[in-house]
XYZ file of C-alpha atoms in Angstrom:
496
model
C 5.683 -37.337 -12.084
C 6.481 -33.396 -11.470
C 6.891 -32.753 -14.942
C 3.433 -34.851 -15.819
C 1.960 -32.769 -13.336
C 3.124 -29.417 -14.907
C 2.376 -30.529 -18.279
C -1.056 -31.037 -17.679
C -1.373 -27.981 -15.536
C -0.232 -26.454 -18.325
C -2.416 -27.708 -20.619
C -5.937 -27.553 -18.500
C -5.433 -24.756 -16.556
C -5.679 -20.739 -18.490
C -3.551 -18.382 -15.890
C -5.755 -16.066 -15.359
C -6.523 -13.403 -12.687
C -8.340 -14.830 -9.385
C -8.190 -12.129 -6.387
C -7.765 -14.013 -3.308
C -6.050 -11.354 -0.990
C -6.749 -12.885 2.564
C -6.315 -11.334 6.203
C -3.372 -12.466 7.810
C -4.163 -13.932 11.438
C -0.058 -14.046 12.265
C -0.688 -10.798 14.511
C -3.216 -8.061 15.953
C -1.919 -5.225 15.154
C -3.227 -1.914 17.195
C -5.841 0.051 15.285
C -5.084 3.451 14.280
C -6.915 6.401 13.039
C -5.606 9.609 11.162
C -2.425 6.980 10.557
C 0.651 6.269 8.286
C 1.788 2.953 7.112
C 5.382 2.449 5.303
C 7.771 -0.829 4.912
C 11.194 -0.981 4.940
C 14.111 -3.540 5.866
C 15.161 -1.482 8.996
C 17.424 -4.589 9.982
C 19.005 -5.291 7.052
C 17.917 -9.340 7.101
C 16.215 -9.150 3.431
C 12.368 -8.400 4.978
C 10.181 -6.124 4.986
C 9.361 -4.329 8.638
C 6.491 -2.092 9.028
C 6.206 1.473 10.916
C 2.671 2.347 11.756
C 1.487 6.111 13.129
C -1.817 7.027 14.291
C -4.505 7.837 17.114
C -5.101 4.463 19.001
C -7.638 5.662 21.826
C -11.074 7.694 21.807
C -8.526 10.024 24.060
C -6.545 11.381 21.408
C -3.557 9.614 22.663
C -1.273 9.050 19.772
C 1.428 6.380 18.967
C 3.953 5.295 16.760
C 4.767 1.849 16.144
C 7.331 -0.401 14.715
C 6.681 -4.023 13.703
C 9.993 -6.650 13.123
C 9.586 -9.513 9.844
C 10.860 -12.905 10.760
C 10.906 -13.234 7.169
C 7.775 -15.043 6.294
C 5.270 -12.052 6.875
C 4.883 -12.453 10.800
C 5.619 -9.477 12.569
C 6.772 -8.995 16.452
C 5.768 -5.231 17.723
C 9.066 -3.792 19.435
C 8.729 -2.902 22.699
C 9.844 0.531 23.010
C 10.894 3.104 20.348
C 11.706 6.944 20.604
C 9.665 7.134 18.043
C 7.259 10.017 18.832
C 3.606 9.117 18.609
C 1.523 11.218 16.006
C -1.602 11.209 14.100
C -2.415 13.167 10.865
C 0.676 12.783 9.488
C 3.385 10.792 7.229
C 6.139 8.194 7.406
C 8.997 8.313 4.854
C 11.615 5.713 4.151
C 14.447 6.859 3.090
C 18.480 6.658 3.279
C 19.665 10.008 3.989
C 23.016 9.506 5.181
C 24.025 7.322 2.658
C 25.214 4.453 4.939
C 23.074 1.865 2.999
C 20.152 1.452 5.749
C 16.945 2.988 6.414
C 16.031 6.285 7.951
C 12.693 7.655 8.405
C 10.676 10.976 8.457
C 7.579 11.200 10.576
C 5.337 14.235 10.395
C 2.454 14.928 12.328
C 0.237 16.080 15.732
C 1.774 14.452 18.548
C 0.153 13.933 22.415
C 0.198 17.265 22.903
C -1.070 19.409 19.904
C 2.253 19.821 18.653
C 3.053 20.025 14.879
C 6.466 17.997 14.147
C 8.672 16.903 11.249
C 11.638 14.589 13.204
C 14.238 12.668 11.249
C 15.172 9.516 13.039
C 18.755 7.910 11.524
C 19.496 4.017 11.965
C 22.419 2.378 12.868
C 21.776 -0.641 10.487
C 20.080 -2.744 12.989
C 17.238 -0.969 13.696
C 17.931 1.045 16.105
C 17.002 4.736 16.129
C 18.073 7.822 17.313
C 16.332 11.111 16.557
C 18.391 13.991 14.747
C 17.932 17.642 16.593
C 17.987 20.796 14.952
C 16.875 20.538 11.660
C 15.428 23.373 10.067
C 12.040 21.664 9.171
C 8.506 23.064 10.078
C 6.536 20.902 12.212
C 2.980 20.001 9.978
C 0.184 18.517 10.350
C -2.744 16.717 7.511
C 0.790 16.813 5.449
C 2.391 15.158 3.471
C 6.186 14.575 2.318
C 8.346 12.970 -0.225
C 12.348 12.037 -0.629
C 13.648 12.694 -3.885
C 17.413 13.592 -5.735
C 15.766 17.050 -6.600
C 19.239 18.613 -7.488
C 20.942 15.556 -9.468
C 23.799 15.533 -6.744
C 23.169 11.590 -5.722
C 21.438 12.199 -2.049
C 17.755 12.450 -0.940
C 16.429 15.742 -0.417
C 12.727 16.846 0.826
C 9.675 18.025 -0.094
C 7.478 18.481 3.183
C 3.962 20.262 2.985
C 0.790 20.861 5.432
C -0.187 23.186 7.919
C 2.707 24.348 10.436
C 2.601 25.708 14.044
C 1.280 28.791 13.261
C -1.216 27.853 11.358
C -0.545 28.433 7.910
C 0.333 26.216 5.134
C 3.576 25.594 3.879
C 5.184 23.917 0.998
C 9.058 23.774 1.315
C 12.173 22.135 0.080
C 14.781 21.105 1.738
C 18.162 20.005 0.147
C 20.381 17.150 1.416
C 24.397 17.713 1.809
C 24.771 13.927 1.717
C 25.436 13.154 5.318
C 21.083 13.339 6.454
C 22.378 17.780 7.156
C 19.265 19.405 5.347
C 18.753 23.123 4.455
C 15.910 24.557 3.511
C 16.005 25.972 0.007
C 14.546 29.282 -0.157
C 12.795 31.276 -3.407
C 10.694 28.368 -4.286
C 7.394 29.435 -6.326
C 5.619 26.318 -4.296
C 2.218 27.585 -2.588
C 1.736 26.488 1.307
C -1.049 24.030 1.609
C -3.442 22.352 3.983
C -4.811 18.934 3.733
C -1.688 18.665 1.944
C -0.577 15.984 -1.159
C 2.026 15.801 -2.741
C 4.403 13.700 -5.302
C 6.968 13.448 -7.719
C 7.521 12.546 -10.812
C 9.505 12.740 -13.824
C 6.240 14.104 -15.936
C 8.249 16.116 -18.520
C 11.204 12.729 -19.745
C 14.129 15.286 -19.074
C 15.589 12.895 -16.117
C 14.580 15.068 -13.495
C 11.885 15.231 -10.696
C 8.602 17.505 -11.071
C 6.604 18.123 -8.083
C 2.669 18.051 -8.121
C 1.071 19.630 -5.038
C -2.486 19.669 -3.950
C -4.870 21.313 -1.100
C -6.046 24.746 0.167
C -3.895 27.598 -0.445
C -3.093 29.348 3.061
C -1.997 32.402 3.742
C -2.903 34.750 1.032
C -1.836 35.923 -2.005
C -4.522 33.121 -3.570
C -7.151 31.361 -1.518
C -9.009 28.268 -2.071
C -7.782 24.686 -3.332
C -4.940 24.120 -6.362
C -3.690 21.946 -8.328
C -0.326 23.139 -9.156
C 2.531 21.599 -11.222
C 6.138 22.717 -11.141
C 8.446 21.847 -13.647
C 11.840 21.116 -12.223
C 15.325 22.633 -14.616
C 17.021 19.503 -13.186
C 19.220 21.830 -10.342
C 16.107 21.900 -8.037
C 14.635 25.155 -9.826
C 10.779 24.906 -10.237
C 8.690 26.860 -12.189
C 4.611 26.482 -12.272
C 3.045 24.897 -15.763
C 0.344 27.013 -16.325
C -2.919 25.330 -18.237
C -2.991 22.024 -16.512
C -6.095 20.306 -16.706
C -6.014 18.989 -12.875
C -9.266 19.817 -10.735
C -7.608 22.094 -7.484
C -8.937 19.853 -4.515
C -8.097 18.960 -0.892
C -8.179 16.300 1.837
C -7.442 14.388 -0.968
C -3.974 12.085 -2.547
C -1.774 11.853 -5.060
C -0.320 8.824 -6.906
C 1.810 8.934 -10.450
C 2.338 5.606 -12.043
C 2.818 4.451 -15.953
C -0.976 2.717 -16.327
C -0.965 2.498 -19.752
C 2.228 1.444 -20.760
C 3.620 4.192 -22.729
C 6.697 4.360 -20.252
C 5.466 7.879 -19.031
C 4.349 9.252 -15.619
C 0.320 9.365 -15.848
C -1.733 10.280 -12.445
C -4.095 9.398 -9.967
C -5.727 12.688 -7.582
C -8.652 12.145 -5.409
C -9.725 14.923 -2.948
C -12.995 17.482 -3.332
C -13.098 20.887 -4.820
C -14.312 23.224 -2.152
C -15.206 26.212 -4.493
C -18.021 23.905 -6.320
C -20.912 23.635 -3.631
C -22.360 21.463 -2.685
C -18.889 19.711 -2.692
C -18.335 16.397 -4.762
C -15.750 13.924 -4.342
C -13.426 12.693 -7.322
C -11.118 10.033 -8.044
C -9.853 11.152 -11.662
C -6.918 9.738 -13.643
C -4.851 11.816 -16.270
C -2.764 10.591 -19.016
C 0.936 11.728 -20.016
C 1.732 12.294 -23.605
C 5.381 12.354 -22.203
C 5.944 16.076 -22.784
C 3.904 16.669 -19.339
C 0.891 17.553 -20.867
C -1.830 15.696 -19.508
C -5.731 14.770 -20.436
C -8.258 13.599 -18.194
C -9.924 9.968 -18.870
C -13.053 10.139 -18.430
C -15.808 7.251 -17.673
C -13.110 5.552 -15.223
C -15.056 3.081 -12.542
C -13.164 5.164 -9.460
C -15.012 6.092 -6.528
C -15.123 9.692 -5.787
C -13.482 10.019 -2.368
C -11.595 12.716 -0.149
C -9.899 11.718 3.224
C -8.604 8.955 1.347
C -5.377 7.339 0.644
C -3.508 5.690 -3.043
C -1.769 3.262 -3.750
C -0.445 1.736 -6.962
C 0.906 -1.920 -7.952
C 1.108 -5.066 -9.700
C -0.687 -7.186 -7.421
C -1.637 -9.752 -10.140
C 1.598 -10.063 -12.103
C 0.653 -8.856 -15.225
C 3.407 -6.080 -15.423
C 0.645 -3.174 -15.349
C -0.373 -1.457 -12.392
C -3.579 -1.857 -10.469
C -4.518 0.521 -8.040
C -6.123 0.466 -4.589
C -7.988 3.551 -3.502
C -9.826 4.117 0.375
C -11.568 7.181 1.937
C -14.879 8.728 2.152
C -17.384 8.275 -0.622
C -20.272 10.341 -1.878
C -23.772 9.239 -0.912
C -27.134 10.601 -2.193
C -28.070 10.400 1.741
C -25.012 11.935 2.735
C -24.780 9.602 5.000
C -21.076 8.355 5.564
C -19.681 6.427 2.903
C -16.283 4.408 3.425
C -14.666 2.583 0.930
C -11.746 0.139 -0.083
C -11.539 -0.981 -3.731
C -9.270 -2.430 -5.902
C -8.938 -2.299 -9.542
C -7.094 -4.094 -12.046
C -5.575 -2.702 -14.975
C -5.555 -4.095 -18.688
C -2.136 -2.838 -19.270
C -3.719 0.244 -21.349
C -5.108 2.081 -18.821
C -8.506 0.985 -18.425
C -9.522 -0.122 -14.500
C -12.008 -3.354 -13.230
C -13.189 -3.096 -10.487
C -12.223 -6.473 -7.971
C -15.772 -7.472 -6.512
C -15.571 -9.435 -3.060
C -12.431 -8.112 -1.754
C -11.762 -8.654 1.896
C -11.141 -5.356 2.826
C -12.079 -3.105 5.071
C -14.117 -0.377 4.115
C -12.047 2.987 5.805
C -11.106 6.788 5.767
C -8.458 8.532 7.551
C -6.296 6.068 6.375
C -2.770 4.754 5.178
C -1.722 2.150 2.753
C 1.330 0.551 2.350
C 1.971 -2.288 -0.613
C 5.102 -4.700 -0.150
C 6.224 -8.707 -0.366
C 6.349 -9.309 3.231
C 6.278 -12.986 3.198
C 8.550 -13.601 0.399
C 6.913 -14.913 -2.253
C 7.356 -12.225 -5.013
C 3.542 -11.016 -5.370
C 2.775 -7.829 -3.610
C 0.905 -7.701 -0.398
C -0.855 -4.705 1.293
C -1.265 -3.606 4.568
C -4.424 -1.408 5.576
C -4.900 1.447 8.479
C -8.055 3.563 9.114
C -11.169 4.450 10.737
C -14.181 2.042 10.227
C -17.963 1.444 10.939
C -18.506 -1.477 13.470
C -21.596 -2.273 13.242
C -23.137 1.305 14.037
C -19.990 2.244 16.462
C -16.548 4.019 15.312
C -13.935 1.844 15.254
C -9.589 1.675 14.140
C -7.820 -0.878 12.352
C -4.537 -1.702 11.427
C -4.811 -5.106 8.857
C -2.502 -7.019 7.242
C -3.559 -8.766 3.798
C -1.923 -11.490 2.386
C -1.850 -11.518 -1.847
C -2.087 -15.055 -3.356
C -3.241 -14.113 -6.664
C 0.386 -14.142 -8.313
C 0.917 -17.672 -7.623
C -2.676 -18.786 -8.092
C -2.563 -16.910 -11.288
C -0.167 -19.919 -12.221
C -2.336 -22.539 -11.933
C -6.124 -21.220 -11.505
C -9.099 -22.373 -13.751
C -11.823 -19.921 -13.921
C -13.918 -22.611 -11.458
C -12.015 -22.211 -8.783
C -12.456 -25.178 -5.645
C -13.452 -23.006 -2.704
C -10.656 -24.361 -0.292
C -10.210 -23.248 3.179
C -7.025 -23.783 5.392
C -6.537 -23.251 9.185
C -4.754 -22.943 10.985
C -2.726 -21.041 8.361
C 0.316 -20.050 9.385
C 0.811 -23.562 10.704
C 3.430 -24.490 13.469
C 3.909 -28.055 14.354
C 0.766 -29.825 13.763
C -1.783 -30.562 11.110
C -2.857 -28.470 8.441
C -6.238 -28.765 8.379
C -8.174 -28.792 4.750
C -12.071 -27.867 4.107
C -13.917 -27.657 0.814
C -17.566 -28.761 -0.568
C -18.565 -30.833 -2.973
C -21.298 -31.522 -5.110
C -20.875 -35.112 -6.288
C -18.904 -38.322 -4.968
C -15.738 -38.243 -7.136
C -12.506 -38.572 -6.999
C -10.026 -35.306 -6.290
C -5.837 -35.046 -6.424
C -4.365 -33.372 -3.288
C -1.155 -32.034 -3.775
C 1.825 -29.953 -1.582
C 4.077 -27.701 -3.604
C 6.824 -25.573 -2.423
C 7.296 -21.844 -4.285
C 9.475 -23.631 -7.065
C 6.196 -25.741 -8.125
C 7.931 -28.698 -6.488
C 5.029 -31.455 -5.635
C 6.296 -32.315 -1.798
C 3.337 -34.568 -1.588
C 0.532 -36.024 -3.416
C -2.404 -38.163 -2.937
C -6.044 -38.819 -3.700
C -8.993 -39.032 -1.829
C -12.689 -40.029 -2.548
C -14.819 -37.026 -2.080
C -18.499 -37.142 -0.475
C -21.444 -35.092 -1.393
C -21.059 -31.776 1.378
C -18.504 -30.824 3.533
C -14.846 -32.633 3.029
C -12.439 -32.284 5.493
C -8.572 -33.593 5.120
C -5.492 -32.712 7.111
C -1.986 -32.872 5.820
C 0.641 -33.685 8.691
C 3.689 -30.521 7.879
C 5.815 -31.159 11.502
C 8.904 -32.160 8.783
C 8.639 -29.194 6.439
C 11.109 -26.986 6.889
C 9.796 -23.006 7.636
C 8.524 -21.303 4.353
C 5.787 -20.792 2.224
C 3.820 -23.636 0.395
C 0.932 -24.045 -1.507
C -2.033 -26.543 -1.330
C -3.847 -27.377 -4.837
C -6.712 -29.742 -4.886
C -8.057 -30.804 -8.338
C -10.367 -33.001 -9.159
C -10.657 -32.974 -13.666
C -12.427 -29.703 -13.859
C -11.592 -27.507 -11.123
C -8.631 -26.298 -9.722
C -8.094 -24.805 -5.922
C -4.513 -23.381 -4.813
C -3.991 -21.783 -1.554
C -1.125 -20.371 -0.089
C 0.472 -22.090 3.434
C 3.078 -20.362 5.611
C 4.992 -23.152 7.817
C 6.308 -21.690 11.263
């Protein structure tokens, strides 16, 4: 019967793209504004955990939080951290010690209107403790990478934004392999505010380059850049001159290979303050693998600043898509927020995803990782939002089904509806309308494409309602396809 099933699947069903990202309802997370987001396996049990930094009150008050996988994309908030709470800042994964687990950077304002950059090393369970005396500036609208700058094997930094004293700063600071950092001094890198910043191996000579953006402070230039250094491959930079990036702030930066050519293009959003009035940009650049770059124009991106990147293959084509939030222009001026996702063709060229279920914010953070498992890519979402008139923060968690559904999905796709979903110990309940009595196939598959159960039932004209009784399937994800000849519905089921 299973390999009937596939066969026909096979042969009725086109795999195509169908974007069914969904809001997980496993937890409510605390809303932040001015926020972070980053995953990592802080435990070392195979999942993904989540550390989330923001404001969380109309007060200013400030908080950092860490959330615990139990493997199938529900998280558990721990209790207490030392974390220090900050807004305005960044989190960065990253093993500096070299002990095999998970450190982390966090930059930002804390609760009170201090600057910081604190590394915090873990024992391998997931517990912290914060490392003192390190020669990094405190900053603030920053932003910070880990990288091998100097070839040695260990993780060095990059951290940029404004510092206590209220200038910008750009600086590097090399790793001795044990998480003991030194800053490295002579580097031609400009101090910034309403910093970004990545790397990238633009240039193919096995080394990391460093693109920095935002407003040039102190002196000797003033006003945004857009500056490139090239690294020698022994953490010595020097600044390509004639690059065709737009100097902007308040903006991010994201390189990725969109068009296939197994080079480092980029992504830079932000606003150039020397053109009045001021215009928001989202603009992608090509590689031609030397590290010269071209700007495509006649992309769909929305212009945004106070916005946030994020690349990856949410719909399993090998290319990557791209998912870009933040402030957007307006002919009004009014306040614009946006959340969009496009897919790629594999040569560069961006759809825009119509109907996603996101939330529409700036000041905010993305993170994209498989937190349930199931080897597709799913996102989680921080920022500042308009609630109906009144200011609001959220922190969401969305759920990707597309890779999965990709599998199986005609382009009529059965509008199904689960709850509750994830399901402990009790029915899973199963909604869809039809148009016409007929007859429809209800099947239960686990990840392999295993049919656990199958059945038919005689559909009436309206609202259908099953249930499915899962109290003897063992905790995981599932999937649910109903298809009755012409259409084809798949939806993804967690079991508690």
């Amino acid at each position: 019967m299973r390999t009937i099933t596939l066969l026909l699947l096979s042969i009725l069903v086109q795999p195509i793209f169908a974007q069914t990202f969904s809001e997980s309802t496993s937890y409510s997370f605390g809303g932040v504004f001015g926020g972070a987001v980053d995953f990592a396996d802080v435990e070392g049990d195979g999942d993904l955990d989540v550390l989330v930094t923001g404001k969380i009150g109309l007060n200013d008050e400030t908080e950092t939080s860490l959330y615990l996988n139990n493997g199938l994309g529900v998280y558990d908030k721990v209790g207490s951290t030392i974390f220090e709470g900050v807004m305005f800042g960044t989190i960065d994964f990253s093993d500096v010690d070299m002990d095999g687990d998970q450190d982390v950077l966090i930059t930002g304002e804390n609760n009170d209107n201090e600057y910081i950059a604190e590394i915090y090393l873990n024992d391998g369970t997931g517990e912290f403790f914060e490392i003192l005396d390190t020669p990094f500036d405190g900053v603030f609208t920053s932003s910070t990478v880990f990288t091998d700058i100097d070839n040695d094997g260990d993780e060095d930094v990059i951290i940029a934004g404004i510092n206590n004293e209220n200038y910008g700063t750009t600086k590097l600071y090399t790793n001795d392999g044990n998480g003991v950092f030194s800053e490295l001094i002579g580097t031609p890198f400009l101090g910034v505010v309403d910093a970004a910043i990545d790397v990238a191996d633009v240039d193919g000579d096995g080394d990391f380059d460093l693109l920095v953006t935002g407003t040039n402070s102190p002196a000797p230039v003033s006003g945004p850049i857009a500056n490139l250094y090239i690294n020698n491959g022994m953490g010595g930079f020097s600044l390509k001159n004639d690059t065709p990036f737009e100097p902007c702030l308040a903006g991010d930066i994201a390189f990725a290979d969109v068009d296939g050519d197994n080079d480092q293009d980029v992504l830079i959003t932000g606003y150039n303050s020397d053109i009045i009035p001021n215009v928001n940009f989202s603009k992608l650049y090509t590689n031609d693998g030397l590290g010269n770059y071209t700007e495509i124009t006649g992309t769909p991106f929305s212009g945004v600043f106070l916005s946030s990147i994020a690349f990856a293959d949410i719909d399993g084509d090998n290319d990557q898509d791209v998912l870009i939030t933040g402030r957007g222009n307006s002919e009004t001026q009014a306040t614009v927020r946006v959340a969009i996702l496009y897919t790629n063709d594999g040569f560069g060229t961006f759809t825009e995803v119509t109907n996603s279920p996101f939330e529409q914010v700036d000041f905010s953070g993305i993170a994209f990782g498989d937190v349930d498992g199931d080897e597709d890519q799913d996102v989680m979402l921080t920022g500042m939002i308009d609630d109906a008139g009144s200011i609001d923060y959220i922190t969401k968690l969305y759920i990707n089904e597309s890779m999965t559904s990709s599998m199986y999905e005609s382009q009529n796709d059965i509008g199904i509806k689960v709850h509750p979903n994830p399901v402990l110990n009790e029915k899973l309940n199963i909604s869809f309308t039809s148009n016409k009595q007929q007859s429809i196939n209800v099947s239960f598959l686990d990840v392999h494409g295993r049919t656990l159960l199958y059945f038919f039932k005689q559909t009436v004209i309206g609202e259908n309602n099953y249930s499915i009784d899962v109290t003897d399937f063992p905790k995981g994800i599932y999937f649910l396809k109903l298809d009755d000849g012409q259409q084809i519905g798949i939806r993804k089921v967690v079991v508690q």
